[in-house]
PDB file of C-alpha atoms in Angstrom:
ATOM      1  CA  ASP H1170       3.637 145.756  17.542  1.00  0.00           C
ATOM      2  CA  ALA H1171       3.835 147.661  13.875  1.00  0.00           C
ATOM      3  CA  GLY H1172       0.497 147.629  13.638  1.00  0.00           C
ATOM      4  CA  VAL H1173      -0.903 146.383  10.060  1.00  0.00           C
ATOM      5  CA  ILE H1174       1.305 146.305   7.338  1.00  0.00           C
ATOM      6  CA  GLN H1175       0.179 146.475   3.723  1.00  0.00           C
ATOM      7  CA  SER H1176       2.641 146.389   0.905  1.00  0.00           C
ATOM      8  CA  PRO H1177       2.763 148.226  -1.403  1.00  0.00           C
ATOM      9  CA  ARG H1178       1.038 151.220  -0.732  1.00  0.00           C
ATOM     10  CA  HIS H1179       1.229 152.786  -3.982  1.00  0.00           C
ATOM     11  CA  GLU H1180       0.248 150.274  -7.462  1.00  0.00           C
ATOM     12  CA  VAL H1181       0.475 152.085 -10.912  1.00  0.00           C
ATOM     13  CA  THR H1182      -0.734 149.299 -13.270  1.00  0.00           C
ATOM     14  CA  GLU H1183      -2.160 149.361 -16.946  1.00  0.00           C
ATOM     15  CA  MET H1184      -5.831 147.346 -17.617  1.00  0.00           C
ATOM     16  CA  GLY H1185      -5.353 143.727 -17.425  1.00  0.00           C
ATOM     17  CA  GLN H1186      -2.270 142.906 -15.863  1.00  0.00           C
ATOM     18  CA  GLU H1187      -2.624 141.545 -13.255  1.00  0.00           C
ATOM     19  CA  VAL H1188      -2.407 143.075  -9.158  1.00  0.00           C
ATOM     20  CA  THR H1189      -1.688 141.930  -6.064  1.00  0.00           C
ATOM     21  CA  LEU H1190      -1.512 143.218  -2.662  1.00  0.00           C
ATOM     22  CA  ARG H1191      -0.196 142.746   0.253  1.00  0.00           C
ATOM     23  CA  CYS H1192      -1.837 142.203   4.367  1.00  0.00           C
ATOM     24  CA  LYS H1193       0.649 141.077   7.132  1.00  0.00           C
ATOM     25  CA  PRO H1194      -1.655 142.083  10.432  1.00  0.00           C
ATOM     26  CA  ILE H1195      -1.791 141.947  14.123  1.00  0.00           C
ATOM     27  CA  SER H1196      -0.394 138.965  15.458  1.00  0.00           C
ATOM     28  CA  GLY H1197      -2.081 136.987  17.477  1.00  0.00           C
ATOM     29  CA  HIS H1198      -5.000 138.292  15.817  1.00  0.00           C
ATOM     30  CA  ASP H1199      -7.914 136.186  15.141  1.00  0.00           C
ATOM     31  CA  TYR H1200      -9.951 137.842  11.696  1.00  0.00           C
ATOM     32  CA  LEU H1201      -8.287 139.739   8.734  1.00  0.00           C
ATOM     33  CA  PHE H1202     -10.956 141.897   6.537  1.00  0.00           C
ATOM     34  CA  TRP H1203      -9.829 143.604   3.304  1.00  0.00           C
ATOM     35  CA  TYR H1204     -11.951 146.981   2.563  1.00  0.00           C
ATOM     36  CA  ARG H1205     -11.897 148.317  -0.675  1.00  0.00           C
ATOM     37  CA  GLN H1206     -12.406 153.044  -0.888  1.00  0.00           C
ATOM     38  CA  THR H1207     -13.431 154.836  -3.266  1.00  0.00           C
ATOM     39  CA  MET H1208     -15.584 158.543  -2.925  1.00  0.00           C
ATOM     40  CA  MET H1209     -18.729 157.248  -4.598  1.00  0.00           C
ATOM     41  CA  ARG H1210     -18.921 153.639  -2.774  1.00  0.00           C
ATOM     42  CA  GLY H1211     -17.404 154.827  -0.044  1.00  0.00           C
ATOM     43  CA  LEU H1212     -15.987 151.907   2.449  1.00  0.00           C
ATOM     44  CA  GLU H1213     -16.879 148.306   1.526  1.00  0.00           C
ATOM     45  CA  LEU H1214     -16.642 145.096   3.110  1.00  0.00           C
ATOM     46  CA  LEU H1215     -14.842 142.994   0.572  1.00  0.00           C
ATOM     47  CA  ILE H1216     -14.139 138.980   2.403  1.00  0.00           C
ATOM     48  CA  TYR H1217     -13.462 138.616   5.592  1.00  0.00           C
ATOM     49  CA  PHE H1218     -11.200 135.469   7.640  1.00  0.00           C
ATOM     50  CA  ASN H1219     -11.496 133.591  10.602  1.00  0.00           C
ATOM     51  CA  ASN H1220      -8.687 131.635  11.463  1.00  0.00           C
ATOM     52  CA  ASN H1221      -7.438 131.493   7.904  1.00  0.00           C
ATOM     53  CA  VAL H1222     -10.888 130.383   6.945  1.00  0.00           C
ATOM     54  CA  PRO H1223     -13.046 132.918   4.479  1.00  0.00           C
ATOM     55  CA  ILE H1224     -16.019 133.271   6.085  1.00  0.00           C
ATOM     56  CA  ASP H1225     -17.669 136.146   4.012  1.00  0.00           C
ATOM     57  CA  ASP H1226     -16.540 136.376   0.563  1.00  0.00           C
ATOM     58  CA  SER H1227     -20.389 138.523  -0.602  1.00  0.00           C
ATOM     59  CA  GLY H1228     -18.616 142.085  -1.233  1.00  0.00           C
ATOM     60  CA  MET H1229     -15.995 140.673  -3.544  1.00  0.00           C
ATOM     61  CA  PRO H1230     -17.089 142.522  -6.499  1.00  0.00           C
ATOM     62  CA  GLU H1231     -16.673 139.453  -9.605  1.00  0.00           C
ATOM     63  CA  ASP H1232     -14.835 136.903 -10.420  1.00  0.00           C
ATOM     64  CA  ARG H1233     -11.709 139.071 -10.819  1.00  0.00           C
ATOM     65  CA  PHE H1234     -10.749 139.448  -7.380  1.00  0.00           C
ATOM     66  CA  SER H1235     -10.018 136.903  -5.502  1.00  0.00           C
ATOM     67  CA  ALA H1236      -8.282 136.826  -1.373  1.00  0.00           C
ATOM     68  CA  LYS H1237      -5.859 134.402   0.036  1.00  0.00           C
ATOM     69  CA  MET H1238      -4.616 133.696   3.474  1.00  0.00           C
ATOM     70  CA  PRO H1239      -2.101 131.234   3.710  1.00  0.00           C
ATOM     71  CA  ASN H1240      -1.010 131.290   7.048  1.00  0.00           C
ATOM     72  CA  ALA H1241      -2.320 133.290  10.724  1.00  0.00           C
ATOM     73  CA  SER H1242       0.529 136.194   9.590  1.00  0.00           C
ATOM     74  CA  PHE H1243       0.001 136.286   5.778  1.00  0.00           C
ATOM     75  CA  SER H1244      -2.977 137.549   2.718  1.00  0.00           C
ATOM     76  CA  THR H1245      -3.256 138.417  -0.359  1.00  0.00           C
ATOM     77  CA  LEU H1246      -5.959 139.994  -2.000  1.00  0.00           C
ATOM     78  CA  LYS H1247      -5.138 139.681  -5.743  1.00  0.00           C
ATOM     79  CA  ILE H1248      -7.342 141.048  -8.755  1.00  0.00           C
ATOM     80  CA  GLN H1249      -6.568 139.640 -12.828  1.00  0.00           C
ATOM     81  CA  PRO H1250      -6.919 140.950 -14.973  1.00  0.00           C
ATOM     82  CA  SER H1251      -7.090 144.891 -13.468  1.00  0.00           C
ATOM     83  CA  GLU H1252     -10.193 146.593 -15.002  1.00  0.00           C
ATOM     84  CA  PRO H1253      -9.379 151.388 -14.616  1.00  0.00           C
ATOM     85  CA  ARG H1254     -13.076 150.813 -12.543  1.00  0.00           C
ATOM     86  CA  ASP H1255     -10.878 149.006 -10.056  1.00  0.00           C
ATOM     87  CA  SER H1256      -8.989 152.004  -9.552  1.00  0.00           C
ATOM     88  CA  ALA H1257      -9.573 152.568  -5.347  1.00  0.00           C
ATOM     89  CA  VAL H1258      -8.271 152.579  -2.384  1.00  0.00           C
ATOM     90  CA  TYR H1259      -7.757 149.012  -0.723  1.00  0.00           C
ATOM     91  CA  PHE H1260      -6.960 148.742   3.332  1.00  0.00           C
ATOM     92  CA  CYS H1261      -6.297 145.444   5.474  1.00  0.00           C
ATOM     93  CA  ALA H1262      -7.636 145.064   8.721  1.00  0.00           C
ATOM     94  CA  SER H1263      -6.962 142.913  11.306  1.00  0.00           C
ATOM     95  CA  SER H1264      -8.956 142.386  15.388  1.00  0.00           C
ATOM     96  CA  ARG H1265      -9.013 139.965  18.426  1.00  0.00           C
ATOM     97  CA  GLY H1266     -12.055 138.517  18.243  1.00  0.00           C
ATOM     98  CA  GLN H1267     -15.622 139.094  15.347  1.00  0.00           C
ATOM     99  CA  GLY H1268     -15.059 142.623  13.637  1.00  0.00           C
ATOM    100  CA  GLY H1269     -18.428 144.042  14.051  1.00  0.00           C
ATOM    101  CA  ASN H1270     -17.913 144.379  18.372  1.00  0.00           C
ATOM    102  CA  ASN H1271     -14.102 144.608  18.730  1.00  0.00           C
ATOM    103  CA  GLU H1272     -12.027 147.332  17.603  1.00  0.00           C
ATOM    104  CA  GLN H1273     -10.014 146.760  13.867  1.00  0.00           C
ATOM    105  CA  PHE H1274      -6.618 147.540  13.307  1.00  0.00           C
ATOM    106  CA  PHE H1275      -6.484 149.220   9.935  1.00  0.00           C
ATOM    107  CA  GLY H1276      -3.590 149.319   7.840  1.00  0.00           C
ATOM    108  CA  PRO H1277      -2.165 152.446   6.016  1.00  0.00           C
ATOM    109  CA  GLY H1278      -3.471 151.224   2.660  1.00  0.00           C
ATOM    110  CA  THR H1279      -2.921 150.450  -1.178  1.00  0.00           C
ATOM    111  CA  ARG H1280      -3.323 152.776  -3.698  1.00  0.00           C
ATOM    112  CA  LEU H1281      -3.847 151.140  -6.829  1.00  0.00           C
ATOM    113  CA  THR H1282      -4.616 152.692  -9.573  1.00  0.00           C
ATOM    114  CA  VAL H1283      -4.950 151.801 -13.208  1.00  0.00           C
ATOM    115  CA  LEU H1284      -4.751 152.615 -16.121  1.00  0.00           C
TER     116      LEU H1284
ATOM    117  CA  LEU O 524     -31.652 147.064   2.016  1.00  0.00           C
ATOM    118  CA  ALA O 525     -31.275 148.961   4.687  1.00  0.00           C
ATOM    119  CA  LYS O 526     -28.374 151.708   4.665  1.00  0.00           C
ATOM    120  CA  THR O 527     -26.193 152.888   7.389  1.00  0.00           C
ATOM    121  CA  THR O 528     -26.256 157.012   7.019  1.00  0.00           C
ATOM    122  CA  GLN O 529     -24.939 159.399   8.893  1.00  0.00           C
ATOM    123  CA  PRO O 530     -25.291 163.112   7.935  1.00  0.00           C
ATOM    124  CA  ILE O 531     -22.617 164.485   4.588  1.00  0.00           C
ATOM    125  CA  SER O 532     -20.620 166.873   6.475  1.00  0.00           C
ATOM    126  CA  MET O 533     -20.919 169.455   9.700  1.00  0.00           C
ATOM    127  CA  ASP O 534     -18.807 172.216  10.990  1.00  0.00           C
ATOM    128  CA  SER O 535     -17.723 173.686  14.138  1.00  0.00           C
ATOM    129  CA  TYR O 536     -15.827 175.601  15.694  1.00  0.00           C
ATOM    130  CA  GLU O 537     -12.588 174.357  18.849  1.00  0.00           C
ATOM    131  CA  GLY O 538     -14.054 174.190  21.621  1.00  0.00           C
ATOM    132  CA  GLN O 539     -17.810 173.167  20.876  1.00  0.00           C
ATOM    133  CA  GLU O 540     -19.662 169.893  20.674  1.00  0.00           C
ATOM    134  CA  VAL O 541     -19.851 168.117  18.221  1.00  0.00           C
ATOM    135  CA  ASN O 542     -22.772 165.068  17.658  1.00  0.00           C
ATOM    136  CA  ILE O 543     -23.094 163.212  14.591  1.00  0.00           C
ATOM    137  CA  THR O 544     -25.671 161.053  14.198  1.00  0.00           C
ATOM    138  CA  CYS O 545     -26.060 158.182  12.388  1.00  0.00           C
ATOM    139  CA  SER O 546     -29.210 155.791  11.458  1.00  0.00           C
ATOM    140  CA  HIS O 547     -28.941 152.418  11.531  1.00  0.00           C
ATOM    141  CA  ASN O 548     -32.843 151.315  10.838  1.00  0.00           C
ATOM    142  CA  ASN O 549     -31.507 146.779  11.120  1.00  0.00           C
ATOM    143  CA  ILE O 550     -28.648 147.037  12.770  1.00  0.00           C
ATOM    144  CA  ALA O 551     -28.633 143.152  13.161  1.00  0.00           C
ATOM    145  CA  THR O 552     -29.564 142.063  17.234  1.00  0.00           C
ATOM    146  CA  ASN O 553     -26.313 141.035  19.366  1.00  0.00           C
ATOM    147  CA  ASP O 554     -23.996 143.351  17.539  1.00  0.00           C
ATOM    148  CA  TYR O 555     -21.976 146.242  18.594  1.00  0.00           C
ATOM    149  CA  ILE O 556     -22.312 149.790  17.227  1.00  0.00           C
ATOM    150  CA  THR O 557     -18.263 151.394  16.542  1.00  0.00           C
ATOM    151  CA  TRP O 558     -16.960 154.510  15.977  1.00  0.00           C
ATOM    152  CA  TYR O 559     -14.216 154.987  12.917  1.00  0.00           C
ATOM    153  CA  GLN O 560     -12.374 158.374  12.886  1.00  0.00           C
ATOM    154  CA  GLN O 561      -9.895 159.302   9.154  1.00  0.00           C
ATOM    155  CA  PHE O 562      -7.577 161.184   8.535  1.00  0.00           C
ATOM    156  CA  PRO O 563      -6.513 161.786   4.609  1.00  0.00           C
ATOM    157  CA  SER O 564      -3.984 158.627   3.815  1.00  0.00           C
ATOM    158  CA  GLN O 565      -4.447 157.181   6.803  1.00  0.00           C
ATOM    159  CA  GLY O 566      -6.728 153.856   7.474  1.00  0.00           C
ATOM    160  CA  PRO O 567      -9.475 155.221   9.797  1.00  0.00           C
ATOM    161  CA  ARG O 568      -9.092 154.513  13.547  1.00  0.00           C
ATOM    162  CA  PHE O 569     -11.570 153.322  16.617  1.00  0.00           C
ATOM    163  CA  ILE O 570     -12.879 155.645  18.550  1.00  0.00           C
ATOM    164  CA  ILE O 571     -15.110 154.412  20.149  1.00  0.00           C
ATOM    165  CA  GLN O 572     -17.851 151.701  20.735  1.00  0.00           C
ATOM    166  CA  GLY O 573     -21.462 150.782  22.139  1.00  0.00           C
ATOM    167  CA  TYR O 574     -24.164 148.198  22.582  1.00  0.00           C
ATOM    168  CA  LYS O 575     -26.573 150.606  24.694  1.00  0.00           C
ATOM    169  CA  THR O 576     -27.384 153.278  26.058  1.00  0.00           C
ATOM    170  CA  LYS O 577     -24.680 155.446  26.829  1.00  0.00           C
ATOM    171  CA  VAL O 578     -19.816 155.259  27.031  1.00  0.00           C
ATOM    172  CA  THR O 579     -18.397 157.165  27.848  1.00  0.00           C
ATOM    173  CA  ASN O 580     -13.809 157.292  26.772  1.00  0.00           C
ATOM    174  CA  GLU O 581     -11.658 159.691  27.180  1.00  0.00           C
ATOM    175  CA  VAL O 582     -12.735 161.078  23.976  1.00  0.00           C
ATOM    176  CA  ALA O 583     -15.855 160.649  22.387  1.00  0.00           C
ATOM    177  CA  SER O 584     -19.067 159.815  24.013  1.00  0.00           C
ATOM    178  CA  LEU O 585     -21.550 157.773  22.118  1.00  0.00           C
ATOM    179  CA  PHE O 586     -25.614 157.528  22.663  1.00  0.00           C
ATOM    180  CA  ILE O 587     -27.649 154.448  22.243  1.00  0.00           C
ATOM    181  CA  PRO O 588     -31.086 154.748  22.246  1.00  0.00           C
ATOM    182  CA  ALA O 589     -33.862 152.046  23.579  1.00  0.00           C
ATOM    183  CA  ASP O 590     -33.996 150.168  19.838  1.00  0.00           C
ATOM    184  CA  ARG O 591     -30.514 151.649  18.796  1.00  0.00           C
ATOM    185  CA  LYS O 592     -31.418 151.958  15.267  1.00  0.00           C
ATOM    186  CA  SER O 593     -30.003 155.330  15.711  1.00  0.00           C
ATOM    187  CA  SER O 594     -26.729 156.479  17.602  1.00  0.00           C
ATOM    188  CA  THR O 595     -24.703 159.262  17.727  1.00  0.00           C
ATOM    189  CA  LEU O 596     -21.371 160.256  18.203  1.00  0.00           C
ATOM    190  CA  SER O 597     -20.801 163.060  20.512  1.00  0.00           C
ATOM    191  CA  LEU O 598     -16.910 164.935  20.999  1.00  0.00           C
ATOM    192  CA  PRO O 599     -16.692 167.143  23.268  1.00  0.00           C
ATOM    193  CA  ARG O 600     -14.626 170.471  23.283  1.00  0.00           C
ATOM    194  CA  VAL O 601     -13.054 169.955  20.283  1.00  0.00           C
ATOM    195  CA  SER O 602     -10.025 171.179  18.283  1.00  0.00           C
ATOM    196  CA  LEU O 603      -8.092 171.407  15.280  1.00  0.00           C
ATOM    197  CA  SER O 604      -7.041 168.322  14.756  1.00  0.00           C
ATOM    198  CA  ASP O 605     -10.484 166.491  15.088  1.00  0.00           C
ATOM    199  CA  THR O 606     -10.925 167.359  11.332  1.00  0.00           C
ATOM    200  CA  ALA O 607     -11.957 163.958   9.822  1.00  0.00           C
ATOM    201  CA  VAL O 608     -13.820 161.878   8.562  1.00  0.00           C
ATOM    202  CA  TYR O 609     -16.243 159.909  10.865  1.00  0.00           C
ATOM    203  CA  TYR O 610     -17.732 156.652  10.544  1.00  0.00           C
ATOM    204  CA  CYS O 611     -19.816 154.413  11.990  1.00  0.00           C
ATOM    205  CA  LEU O 612     -19.733 150.887  11.546  1.00  0.00           C
ATOM    206  CA  VAL O 613     -22.975 148.224  12.436  1.00  0.00           C
ATOM    207  CA  GLY O 614     -23.725 144.982  11.308  1.00  0.00           C
ATOM    208  CA  GLU O 615     -26.728 145.226   8.919  1.00  0.00           C
ATOM    209  CA  LYS O 616     -29.809 142.234   9.449  1.00  0.00           C
ATOM    210  CA  ALA O 617     -30.808 142.333   6.545  1.00  0.00           C
ATOM    211  CA  ALA O 618     -27.379 141.487   4.497  1.00  0.00           C
ATOM    212  CA  GLY O 619     -27.108 139.017   6.603  1.00  0.00           C
ATOM    213  CA  ASN O 620     -25.478 141.090   9.254  1.00  0.00           C
ATOM    214  CA  LYS O 621     -22.509 141.766   7.436  1.00  0.00           C
ATOM    215  CA  LEU O 622     -20.669 145.102   8.351  1.00  0.00           C
ATOM    216  CA  THR O 623     -21.228 148.102   7.262  1.00  0.00           C
ATOM    217  CA  PHE O 624     -19.549 151.288   7.107  1.00  0.00           C
ATOM    218  CA  GLY O 625     -21.619 154.512   6.869  1.00  0.00           C
ATOM    219  CA  GLY O 626     -21.009 156.655   4.211  1.00  0.00           C
ATOM    220  CA  GLY O 627     -18.813 159.342   6.788  1.00  0.00           C
ATOM    221  CA  THR O 628     -19.686 162.415   8.562  1.00  0.00           C
ATOM    222  CA  ARG O 629     -16.942 164.614   7.257  1.00  0.00           C
ATOM    223  CA  VAL O 630     -16.107 167.413  10.286  1.00  0.00           C
ATOM    224  CA  LEU O 631     -14.561 170.544   9.714  1.00  0.00           C
ATOM    225  CA  VAL O 632     -13.057 172.368  12.528  1.00  0.00           C
ATOM    226  CA  LYS O 633     -12.769 176.187  11.662  1.00  0.00           C
ATOM    227  CA  PRO O 634     -10.663 178.295  14.958  1.00  0.00           C
TER     228      PRO O 634
END
């Protein structure tokens, strides 16, 4: 298996633009997680899905952030409009079973820079 | 809101044992404690997971006291390649069992 795949690996955009991050989880995994990592706040869970259904989005910082999982092999995290404070590394992870009690497999991340 | 806390950094030398303690005094009742390792420009990677007492695998041991309010990751005989950031992950009861990473411990292994 290729592991969790994220695209793009790097994204540079200007404030106000829409940004879409993409994730392909490991086949057979029923949980998918989106995390954000910054120096100031560390690793934060934004939202997670179980069987394509959003379960907990309490970590999504604002209405500017939205996430979808239209099928078991694809998820997107969208920021619209983007702001400089959204600059961070965004990780997608997947697991077989609930993420707190099972190993999560992380993708390589997308480094987002908002100018 | 209780936080999951770890030391910011620690230094060690090759061949020594490194012990990192994570404090999670509001851990969710049914949740495990998981530790991850992260190298620069990579996503975190699973190291070990446990619920109580002691767990050992080929790379580390995890010690969890009976009250489960803390856990200690033990890396035996570290090498230079163990230089990384180590995170503990638990479900926090006060946050609705939300998965919460500790702030990470930066371990530097010196020759």
